[in-house]
XYZ file of C-alpha atoms in Angstrom:
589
model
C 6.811 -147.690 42.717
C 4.658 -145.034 43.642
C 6.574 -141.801 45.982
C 3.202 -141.573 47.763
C 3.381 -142.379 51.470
C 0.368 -142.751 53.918
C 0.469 -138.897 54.914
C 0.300 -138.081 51.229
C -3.377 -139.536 50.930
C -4.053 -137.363 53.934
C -2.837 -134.237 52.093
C -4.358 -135.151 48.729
C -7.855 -135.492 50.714
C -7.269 -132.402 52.437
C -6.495 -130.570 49.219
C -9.741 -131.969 46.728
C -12.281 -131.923 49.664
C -10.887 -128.928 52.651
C -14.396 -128.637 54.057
C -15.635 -132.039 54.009
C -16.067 -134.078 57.778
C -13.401 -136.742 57.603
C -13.554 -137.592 61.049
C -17.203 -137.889 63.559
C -16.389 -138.311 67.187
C -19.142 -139.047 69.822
C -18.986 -136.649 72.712
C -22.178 -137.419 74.546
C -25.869 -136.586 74.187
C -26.288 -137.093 70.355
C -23.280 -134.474 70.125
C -20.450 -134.871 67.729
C -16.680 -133.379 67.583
C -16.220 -132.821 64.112
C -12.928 -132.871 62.348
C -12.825 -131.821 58.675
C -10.166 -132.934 56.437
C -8.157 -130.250 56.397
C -8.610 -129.994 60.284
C -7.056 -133.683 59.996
C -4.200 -132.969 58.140
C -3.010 -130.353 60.584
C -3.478 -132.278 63.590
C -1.173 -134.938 61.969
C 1.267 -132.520 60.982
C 1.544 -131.008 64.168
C 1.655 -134.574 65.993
C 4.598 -135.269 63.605
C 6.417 -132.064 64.267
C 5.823 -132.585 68.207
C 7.159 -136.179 68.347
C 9.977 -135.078 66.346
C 10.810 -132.369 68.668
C 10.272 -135.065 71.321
C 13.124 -137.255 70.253
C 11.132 -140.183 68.085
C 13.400 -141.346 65.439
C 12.598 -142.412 61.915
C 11.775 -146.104 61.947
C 11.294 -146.354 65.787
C 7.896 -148.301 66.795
C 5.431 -146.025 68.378
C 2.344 -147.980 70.254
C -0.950 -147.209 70.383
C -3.283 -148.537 73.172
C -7.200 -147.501 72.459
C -10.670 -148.244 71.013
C -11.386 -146.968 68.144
C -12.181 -143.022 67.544
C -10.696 -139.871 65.760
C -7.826 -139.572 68.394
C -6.549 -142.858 66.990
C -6.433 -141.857 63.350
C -4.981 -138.624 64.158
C -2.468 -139.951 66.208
C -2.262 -142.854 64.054
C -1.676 -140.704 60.963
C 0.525 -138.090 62.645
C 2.854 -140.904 63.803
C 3.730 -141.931 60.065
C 4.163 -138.882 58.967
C 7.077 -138.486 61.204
C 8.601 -141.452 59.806
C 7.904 -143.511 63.180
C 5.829 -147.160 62.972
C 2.274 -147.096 63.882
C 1.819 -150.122 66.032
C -1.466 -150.732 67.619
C -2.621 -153.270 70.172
C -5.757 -155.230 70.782
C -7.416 -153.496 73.635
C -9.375 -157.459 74.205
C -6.307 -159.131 75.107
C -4.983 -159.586 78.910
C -2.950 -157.099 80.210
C 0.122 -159.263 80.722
C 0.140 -159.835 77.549
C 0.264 -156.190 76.325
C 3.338 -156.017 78.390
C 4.675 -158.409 76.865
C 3.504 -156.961 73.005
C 5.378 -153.808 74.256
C 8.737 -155.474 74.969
C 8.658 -157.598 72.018
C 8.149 -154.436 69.712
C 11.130 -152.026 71.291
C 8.329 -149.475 72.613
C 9.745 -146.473 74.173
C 6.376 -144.162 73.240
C 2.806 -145.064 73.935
C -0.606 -143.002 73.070
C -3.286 -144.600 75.733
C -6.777 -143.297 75.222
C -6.827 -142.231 79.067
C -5.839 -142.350 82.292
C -7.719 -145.034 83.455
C -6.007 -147.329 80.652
C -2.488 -146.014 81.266
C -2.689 -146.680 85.450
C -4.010 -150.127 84.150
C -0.953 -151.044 82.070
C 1.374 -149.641 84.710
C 0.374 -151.351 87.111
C 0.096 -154.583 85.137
C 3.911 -153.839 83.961
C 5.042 -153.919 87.823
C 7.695 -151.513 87.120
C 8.564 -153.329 83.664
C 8.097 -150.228 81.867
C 9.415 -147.287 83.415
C 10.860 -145.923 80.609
C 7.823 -145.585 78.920
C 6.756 -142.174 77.512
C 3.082 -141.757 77.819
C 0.220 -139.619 75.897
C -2.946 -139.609 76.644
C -5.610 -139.471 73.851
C -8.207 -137.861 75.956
C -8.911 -136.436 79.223
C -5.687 -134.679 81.292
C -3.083 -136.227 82.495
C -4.309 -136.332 86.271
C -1.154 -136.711 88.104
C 0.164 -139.930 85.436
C 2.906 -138.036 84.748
C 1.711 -138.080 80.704
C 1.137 -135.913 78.466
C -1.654 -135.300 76.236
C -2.331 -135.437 72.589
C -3.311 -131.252 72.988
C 0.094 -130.946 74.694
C 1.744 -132.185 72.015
C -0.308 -130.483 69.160
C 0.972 -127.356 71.131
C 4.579 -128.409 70.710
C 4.459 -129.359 67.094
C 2.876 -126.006 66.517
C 5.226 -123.775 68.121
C 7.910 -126.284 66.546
C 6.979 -124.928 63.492
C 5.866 -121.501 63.781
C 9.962 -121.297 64.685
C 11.211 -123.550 61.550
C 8.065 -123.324 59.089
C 10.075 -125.811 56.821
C 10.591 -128.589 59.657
C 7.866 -130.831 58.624
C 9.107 -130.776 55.155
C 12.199 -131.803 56.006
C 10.623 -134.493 58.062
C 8.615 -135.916 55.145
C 11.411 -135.386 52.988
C 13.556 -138.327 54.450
C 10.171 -141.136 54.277
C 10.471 -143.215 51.988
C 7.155 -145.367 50.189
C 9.495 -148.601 50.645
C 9.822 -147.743 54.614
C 7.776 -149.251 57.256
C 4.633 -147.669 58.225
C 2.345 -149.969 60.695
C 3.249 -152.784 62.778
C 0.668 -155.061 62.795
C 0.015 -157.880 65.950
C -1.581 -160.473 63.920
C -4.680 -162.404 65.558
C -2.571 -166.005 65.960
C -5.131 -168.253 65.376
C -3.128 -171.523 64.221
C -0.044 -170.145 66.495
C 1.904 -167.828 68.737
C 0.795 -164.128 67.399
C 3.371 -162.368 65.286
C 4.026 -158.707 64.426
C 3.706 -158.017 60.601
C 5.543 -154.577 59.045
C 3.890 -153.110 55.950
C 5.332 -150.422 54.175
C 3.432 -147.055 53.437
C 4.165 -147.926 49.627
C 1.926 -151.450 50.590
C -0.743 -149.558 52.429
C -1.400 -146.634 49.255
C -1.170 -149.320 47.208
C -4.719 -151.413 49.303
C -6.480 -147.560 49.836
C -5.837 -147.388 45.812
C -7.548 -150.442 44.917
C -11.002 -148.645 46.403
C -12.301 -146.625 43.845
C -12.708 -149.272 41.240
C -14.111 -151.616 43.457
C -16.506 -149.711 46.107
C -16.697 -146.498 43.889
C -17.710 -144.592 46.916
C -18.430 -140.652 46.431
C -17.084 -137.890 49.023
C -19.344 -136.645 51.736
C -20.959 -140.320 51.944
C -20.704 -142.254 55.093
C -19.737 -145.109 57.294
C -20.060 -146.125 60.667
C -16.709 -147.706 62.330
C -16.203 -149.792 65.776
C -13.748 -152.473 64.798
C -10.615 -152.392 66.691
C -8.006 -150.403 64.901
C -5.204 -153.384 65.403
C -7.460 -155.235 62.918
C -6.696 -154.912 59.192
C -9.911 -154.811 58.213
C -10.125 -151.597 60.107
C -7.271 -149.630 59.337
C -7.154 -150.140 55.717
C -11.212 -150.602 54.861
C -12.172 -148.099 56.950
C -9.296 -145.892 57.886
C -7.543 -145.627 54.817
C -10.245 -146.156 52.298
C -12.342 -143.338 53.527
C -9.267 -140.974 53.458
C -8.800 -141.866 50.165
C -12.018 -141.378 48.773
C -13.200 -138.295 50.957
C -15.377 -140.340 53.186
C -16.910 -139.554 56.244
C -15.872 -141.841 59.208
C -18.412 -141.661 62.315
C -17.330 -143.707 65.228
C -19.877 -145.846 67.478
C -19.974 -144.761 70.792
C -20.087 -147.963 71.824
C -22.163 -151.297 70.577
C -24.924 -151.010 72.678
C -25.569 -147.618 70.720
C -25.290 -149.081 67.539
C -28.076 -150.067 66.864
C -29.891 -146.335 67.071
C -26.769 -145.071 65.888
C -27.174 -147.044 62.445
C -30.644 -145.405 61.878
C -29.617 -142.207 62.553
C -26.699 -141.823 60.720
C -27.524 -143.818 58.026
C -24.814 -144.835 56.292
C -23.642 -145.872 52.935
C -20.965 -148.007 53.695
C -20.924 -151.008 56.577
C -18.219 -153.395 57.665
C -19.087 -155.275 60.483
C -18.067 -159.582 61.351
C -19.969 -162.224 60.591
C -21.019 -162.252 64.386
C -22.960 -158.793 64.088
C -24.659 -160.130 61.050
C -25.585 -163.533 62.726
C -26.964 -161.702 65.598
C -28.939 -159.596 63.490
C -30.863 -162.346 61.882
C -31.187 -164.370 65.253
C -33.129 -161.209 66.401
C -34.910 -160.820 63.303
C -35.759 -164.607 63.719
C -36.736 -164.227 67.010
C -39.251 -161.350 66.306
C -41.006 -163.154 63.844
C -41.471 -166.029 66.068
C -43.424 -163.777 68.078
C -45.515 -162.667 65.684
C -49.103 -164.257 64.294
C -49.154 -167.174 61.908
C -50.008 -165.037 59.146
C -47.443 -162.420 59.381
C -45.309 -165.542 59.995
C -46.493 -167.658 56.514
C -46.410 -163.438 54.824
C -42.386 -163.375 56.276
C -41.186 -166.542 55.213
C -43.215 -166.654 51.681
C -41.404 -163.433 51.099
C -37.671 -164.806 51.800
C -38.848 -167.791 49.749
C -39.035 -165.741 46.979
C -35.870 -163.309 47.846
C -34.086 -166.650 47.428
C -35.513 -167.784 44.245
C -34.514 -163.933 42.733
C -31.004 -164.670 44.085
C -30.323 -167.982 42.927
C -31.288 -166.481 39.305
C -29.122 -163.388 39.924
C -26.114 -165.363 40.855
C -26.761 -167.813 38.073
C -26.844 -164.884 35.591
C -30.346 -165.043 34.342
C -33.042 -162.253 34.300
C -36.148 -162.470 37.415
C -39.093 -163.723 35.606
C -42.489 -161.549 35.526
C -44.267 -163.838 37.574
C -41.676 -162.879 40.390
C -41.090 -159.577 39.642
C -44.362 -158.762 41.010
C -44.495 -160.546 44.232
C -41.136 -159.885 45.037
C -41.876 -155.856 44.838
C -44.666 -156.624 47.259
C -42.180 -158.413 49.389
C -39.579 -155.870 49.503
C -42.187 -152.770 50.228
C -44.059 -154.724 52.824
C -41.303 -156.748 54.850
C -37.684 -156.076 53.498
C -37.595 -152.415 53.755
C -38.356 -152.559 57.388
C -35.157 -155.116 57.677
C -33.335 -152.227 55.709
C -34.346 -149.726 57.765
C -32.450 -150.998 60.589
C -29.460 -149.938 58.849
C -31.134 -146.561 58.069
C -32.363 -146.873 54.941
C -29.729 -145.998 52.429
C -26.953 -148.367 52.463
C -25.456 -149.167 49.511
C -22.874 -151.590 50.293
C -23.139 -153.874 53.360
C -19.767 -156.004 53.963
C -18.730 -158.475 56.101
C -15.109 -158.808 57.269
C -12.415 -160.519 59.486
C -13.997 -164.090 59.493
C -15.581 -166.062 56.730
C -19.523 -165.646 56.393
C -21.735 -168.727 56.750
C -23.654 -169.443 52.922
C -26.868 -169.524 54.191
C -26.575 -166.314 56.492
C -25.047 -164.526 53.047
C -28.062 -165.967 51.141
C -30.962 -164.599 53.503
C -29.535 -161.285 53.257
C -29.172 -161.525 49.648
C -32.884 -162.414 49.588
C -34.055 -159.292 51.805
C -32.252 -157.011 48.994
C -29.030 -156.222 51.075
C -26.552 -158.375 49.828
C -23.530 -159.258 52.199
C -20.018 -157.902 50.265
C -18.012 -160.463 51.543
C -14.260 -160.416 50.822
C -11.127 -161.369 51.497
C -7.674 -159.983 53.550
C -4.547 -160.619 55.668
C -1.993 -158.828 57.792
C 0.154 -160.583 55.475
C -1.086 -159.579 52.207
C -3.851 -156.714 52.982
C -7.139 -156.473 51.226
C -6.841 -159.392 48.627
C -10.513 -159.611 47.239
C -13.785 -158.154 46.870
C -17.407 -159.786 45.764
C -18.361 -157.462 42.605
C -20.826 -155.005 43.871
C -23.175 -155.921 40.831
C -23.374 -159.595 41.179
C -21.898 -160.788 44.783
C -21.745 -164.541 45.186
C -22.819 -166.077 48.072
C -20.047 -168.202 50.017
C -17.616 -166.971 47.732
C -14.860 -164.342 48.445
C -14.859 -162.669 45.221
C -12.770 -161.793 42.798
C -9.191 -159.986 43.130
C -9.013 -156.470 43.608
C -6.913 -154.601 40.818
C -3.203 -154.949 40.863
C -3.952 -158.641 42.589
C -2.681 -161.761 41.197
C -4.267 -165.140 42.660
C -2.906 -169.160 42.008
C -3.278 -172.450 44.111
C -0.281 -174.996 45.078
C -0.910 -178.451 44.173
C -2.472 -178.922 47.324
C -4.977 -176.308 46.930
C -3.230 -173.482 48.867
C -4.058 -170.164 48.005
C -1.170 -168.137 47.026
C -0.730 -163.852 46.413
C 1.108 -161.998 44.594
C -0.164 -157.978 45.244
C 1.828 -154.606 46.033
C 0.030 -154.870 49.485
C 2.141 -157.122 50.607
C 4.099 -156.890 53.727
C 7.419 -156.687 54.282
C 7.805 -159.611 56.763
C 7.716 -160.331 60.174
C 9.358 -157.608 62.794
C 12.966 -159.639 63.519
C 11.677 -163.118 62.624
C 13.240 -163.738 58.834
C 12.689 -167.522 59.748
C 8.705 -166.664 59.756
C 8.585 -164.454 56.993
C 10.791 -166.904 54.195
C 8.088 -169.476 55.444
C 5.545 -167.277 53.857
C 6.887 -165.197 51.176
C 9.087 -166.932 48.354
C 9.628 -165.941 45.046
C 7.493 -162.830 45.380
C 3.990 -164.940 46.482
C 2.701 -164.847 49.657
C 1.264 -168.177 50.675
C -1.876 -167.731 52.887
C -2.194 -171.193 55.087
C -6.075 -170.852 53.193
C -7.612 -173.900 51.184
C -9.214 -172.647 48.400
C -10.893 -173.110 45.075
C -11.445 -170.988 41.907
C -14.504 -171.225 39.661
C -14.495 -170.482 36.131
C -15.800 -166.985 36.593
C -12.703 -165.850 38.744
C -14.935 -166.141 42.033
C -12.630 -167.915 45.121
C -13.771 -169.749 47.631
C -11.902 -170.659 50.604
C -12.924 -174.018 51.881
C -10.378 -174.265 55.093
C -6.749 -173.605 56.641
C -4.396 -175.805 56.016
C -3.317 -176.327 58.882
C -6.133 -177.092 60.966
C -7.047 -179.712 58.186
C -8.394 -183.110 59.760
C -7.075 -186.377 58.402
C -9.247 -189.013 59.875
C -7.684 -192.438 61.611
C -8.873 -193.809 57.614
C -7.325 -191.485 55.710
C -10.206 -189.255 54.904
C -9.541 -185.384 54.658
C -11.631 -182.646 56.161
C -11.491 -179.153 56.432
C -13.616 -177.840 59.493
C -14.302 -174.343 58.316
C -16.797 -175.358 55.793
C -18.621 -177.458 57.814
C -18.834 -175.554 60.604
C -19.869 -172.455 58.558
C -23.070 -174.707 58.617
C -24.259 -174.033 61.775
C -23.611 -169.981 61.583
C -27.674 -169.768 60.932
C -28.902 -171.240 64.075
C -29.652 -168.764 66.661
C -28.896 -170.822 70.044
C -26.074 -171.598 68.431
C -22.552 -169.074 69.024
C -19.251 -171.618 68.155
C -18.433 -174.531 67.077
C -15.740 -176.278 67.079
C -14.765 -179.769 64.927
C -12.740 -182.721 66.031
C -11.374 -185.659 64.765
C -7.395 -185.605 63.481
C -6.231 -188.912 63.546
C -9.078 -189.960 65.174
C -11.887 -192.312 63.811
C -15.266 -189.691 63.571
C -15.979 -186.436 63.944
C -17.244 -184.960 66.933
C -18.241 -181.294 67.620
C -17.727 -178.998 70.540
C -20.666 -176.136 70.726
C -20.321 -172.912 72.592
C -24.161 -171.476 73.793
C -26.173 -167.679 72.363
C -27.458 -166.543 75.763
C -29.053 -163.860 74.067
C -30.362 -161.315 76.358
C -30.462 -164.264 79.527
C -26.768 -164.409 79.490
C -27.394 -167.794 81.383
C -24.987 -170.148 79.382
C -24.902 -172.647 82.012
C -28.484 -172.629 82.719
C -29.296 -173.182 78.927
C -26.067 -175.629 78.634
C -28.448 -177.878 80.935
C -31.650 -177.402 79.630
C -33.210 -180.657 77.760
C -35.203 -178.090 74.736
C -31.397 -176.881 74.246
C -30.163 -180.450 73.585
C -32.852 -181.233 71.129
C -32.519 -177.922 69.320
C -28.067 -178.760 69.228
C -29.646 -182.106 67.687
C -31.765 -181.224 65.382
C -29.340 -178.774 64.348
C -26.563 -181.143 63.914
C -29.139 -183.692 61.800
C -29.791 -180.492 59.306
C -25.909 -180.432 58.420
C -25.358 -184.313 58.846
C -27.744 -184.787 55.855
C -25.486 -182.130 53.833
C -22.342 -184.334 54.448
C -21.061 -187.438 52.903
C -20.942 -190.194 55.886
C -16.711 -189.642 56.666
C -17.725 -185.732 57.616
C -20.537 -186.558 59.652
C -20.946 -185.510 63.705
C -21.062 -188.517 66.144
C -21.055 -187.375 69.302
C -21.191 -183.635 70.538
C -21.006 -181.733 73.705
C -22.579 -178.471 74.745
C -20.369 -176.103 77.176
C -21.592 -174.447 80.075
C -19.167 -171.250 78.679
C -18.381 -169.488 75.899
C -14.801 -169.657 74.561
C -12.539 -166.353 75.610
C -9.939 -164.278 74.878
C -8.712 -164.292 78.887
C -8.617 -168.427 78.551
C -6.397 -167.971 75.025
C -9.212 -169.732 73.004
C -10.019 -166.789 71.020
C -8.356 -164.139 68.783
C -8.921 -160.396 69.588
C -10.453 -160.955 66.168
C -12.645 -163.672 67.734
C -11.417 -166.745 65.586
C -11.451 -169.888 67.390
C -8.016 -171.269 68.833
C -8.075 -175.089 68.107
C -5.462 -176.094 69.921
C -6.094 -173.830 73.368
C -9.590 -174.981 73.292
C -8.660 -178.698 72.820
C -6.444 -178.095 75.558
C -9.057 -176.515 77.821
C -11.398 -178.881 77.293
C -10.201 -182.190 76.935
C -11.816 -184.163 79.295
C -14.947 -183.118 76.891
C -13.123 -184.521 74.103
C -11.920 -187.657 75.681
C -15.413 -188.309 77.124
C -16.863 -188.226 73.078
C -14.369 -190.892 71.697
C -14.966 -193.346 74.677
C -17.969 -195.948 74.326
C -20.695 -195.795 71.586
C -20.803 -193.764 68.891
C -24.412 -191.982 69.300
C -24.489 -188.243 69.702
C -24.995 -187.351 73.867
């Protein structure tokens, strides 16, 4: 096992590249705090120092309650490297049940990005918490009673102008095989859970990087996925630290937009949903074009897709594409790619599973979708080769990775990411991990090039009234192209069809209920749900559908701060829907 621990990536970055901007923090106007990586490194030593001095213990749980900037990863990193646990919470969910998160996890320390967020857990604690140390990322304390992350900079600092060997003897005592983060996973087949992983488990994911991204220092990414995620902390936390990256942070997503073409960067992560909406708005502003510009766009993709199918296929582009397709690219795909500034080099998509056809258009634009593949449980578990991605699939695993299915198709992981189980739930984690493999809950097949492809979660598998199995995720990966479309949701366990449950794009209107209503809405749902009828076999086929008047929520427990659907809340929720489509005839209404 390695003796590296998360703060050791931090010092090794810090040491190769001093000078370089680690960390890009919005501060209004265009303006940026800047943090280099050495200028990291101290503020997480002197975090360290000053929670030590401030009575944190090795192996205690420390929270942290904020979106995500470069407060968060240098409190984030300055908590490890006192030997406490880094747990983070979803900023989306309810407020009760952060309180709740709190309790479960033992927290006597909190960092809250500011005041306003601290009053609003107090007072949703009703005295719950009165124990509670607080720090505030940002701002001053104003009255809270907190202190501040500066404050406690200061203390670490004179802490160790005193005792210039005290973090030393801090580190000294961590060990790889200790815990490092405690993760809230997102729940979506059951009550959420808090996952440890060990710093060992965490070097181990950042290491897997350079072979697979080969990213060079000084290049860039832009970040805005909540830091509770996975995805987040190791892709584009942890990654970046270990490959002398620099992070800039959205200032928010309304800015991101602008923010993409002015930064430009060479890296992107970003859910399915920000790609979806992308090419709903690219779809809509061809619509508004001229037939001609129209018949130039969608010639263009035509042959994008043709060059694609080749590429994935292994065979060369013929000549008599070559040239068209370099017309295509100079005259209508560049603009796409200039919306992501023009020198991207790898575009990803994380934290849900990407629809084929949406991977497939951007494949045909020339900015392939790097989907892959990851889990509180097991980290970052695959990666599409950046040479030859394959759309739908997953990829392939990342170094040090070792992939096998059940008998029942199961996918099942055997990695030094792992975790190390579920925080005081052994019940949970011997559920998942036995004899050194972690068993995902994910469906999934294996072609004979090493490319996986998960086809559903076990359990939210449908078994028909007949007998007849069906795995939802696939088919309603289907409908991720159309852009009135925003979820869908399959029914029919033990039941005798399938019927569908669809959730409205308002777009800019934001008039769900309106549109929910509107006859041109219907036809569109219908038409939609014919297109992916004629791609199933007759036992997967939609009967009957609604159309909700709402969108499906985090407050109403339907939706993971990760926004994955909650089958069971939203059955719950809206079961006088469901009843209504397996009562009478069969025709969709």
């Amino acid at each position: 096992m390695s003796l590296r621990t998360t703060f050791t990536v931090l010092e090794d970055s810090a040491r190769f590249w001093p000078g370089i901007p680690a960390l890009q923090q919005p501060v209004g106007k265009g303006k940026y705090e800047t943090y280099t990586f050495s200028e990291f490194e101290t503020a997480a030593r002197e975090i360290a120092c000053g929670l030590h001095c401030s009575g944190v213990i090795q192996g205690e749980n420390v929270a942290l309650y904020s979106e995500t900037r470069a407060e968060f990863y240098l409190a984030d990193l300055g908590v490890m490297a006192c030997g406490a646990v880094a747990a983070a919470l979803y900023t989306s969910y309810p407020l009760p049940d952060q309180i709740r998160n709190l309790e479960a996890a033992q927290i006597n320390v909190i960092f809250v990005e500011d005041a306003k967020s601290l009053r609003a857990l107090r007072a949703a604690a009703e005295g719950r918490l009165a124990h509670l140390r607080w720090i505030l990322l940002t701002g001053d304390s104003q009255d809270t009673g907190a202190s501040t992350l500066h404050e406690l900079r200061a203390v670490g600092r004179d802490a160790l102008r005193r005792d210039p060997d005290l973090f030393e003897r801090i580190r000294a005592k961590i060990r790889p095989e200790d815990p490092a983060i405690l993760y809230l996973t997102s729940g979506a087949t059951g009550e959420p859970k808090m996952g440890l992983s060990s710093h060992a488990a965490v070097v181990a994911n950042a290491d897997m990087a350079p072979e697979a991204l080969g990213f060079q220092p000084g290049e860039s990414t832009v970040v805005f996925l909540p830091s509770a995620h996975i995805a987040q902390r190791i892709v584009l936390e942890f990654v970046p630290l270990r490959l002398g990256v620099t992070v800039w942070f959205s200032e928010s997503l309304s800015r991101l937009p602008s923010e993409l073409k002015t930064i430009r960067p060479h890296f992107f992560l970003a859910p399915p949903r920000v790609w979806e909406r992308m090419y709903a708005s690219i779809g809509a502003e061809v619509k508004k074009k001229g037939r001609l510009s129209q018949r130039i766009f969608y010639s263009a993709v035509g042959l994008g897709l043709q060059a694609g199918k080749l590429k994935m296929a292994g065979k060369p582009v013929p000549g008599h594409l070559r040239v068209p397709l370099q017309l295509a690219h100079r005259l209508v795909f560049s603009k796409i790619r200039e919306r992501l500034g023009g020198r991207l080099r790898v575009a990803a998509s994380g934290a849900a599973p990407l629809g084929k056809d949406l991977a497939s258009f951007f494949e045909a634009v020339g900015m392939p979708l790097i989907e892959g593949y990851g889990l509180t449980e097991g980290g970052v578990v695959t990666l599409n080769p950046l040479d030859r991605p394959k759309s739908g699939s997953i990829g392939k695993p990342l170094p040090g990775v070792e992939l096998k299915r059940a008998e029942d198709g199961e996918l099942l992981v055997k990695s030094p990411a792992l975790f190390l189980g579920y925080y005081k739930d052994p019940e949970a984690t011997g559920a998942v991990l036995r004899d050194g493999w972690l068993y995902t809950g994910d469906i999934a097949e294996i072609d004979d090039e090493g490319y996986v492809y998960i086809t559903g979660r076990k359990k939210e598998l449908i078994v028909s009234s007949n007998g007849k199995k069906i795995y939802p995720a696939r088919i309603e990966s289907l409908f991720k192209i159309e852009p009135v479309i925003n979820q869908v949701l399959l029914i029919g366990d033990r039941l005798p069809y399938v019927t569908a449950l669809f959730t409205l794009n308002a777009g800019h209107s934001g008039d769900t209920k309106e549109m929910a209503r509107s006859p041109q809405v219907f036809e569109q749902i219908k038409n939609a749900v014919s297109r992916v009828n004629s791609q199933l076999p007759p036992f997967e086929q939609i009967r009957k559908f609604r159309i909700l008047d709402r969108d499906f929520t985090i407050e109403d427990g339907e939706m993971t701060p990760t926004m994955k659907v909650r089958r069971n809340r939203v059955l719950e929720n809206f079961r006088t829907e469901v009843s209504e489509m397996y009562a009478g005839k069969e025709e969709s209404q």
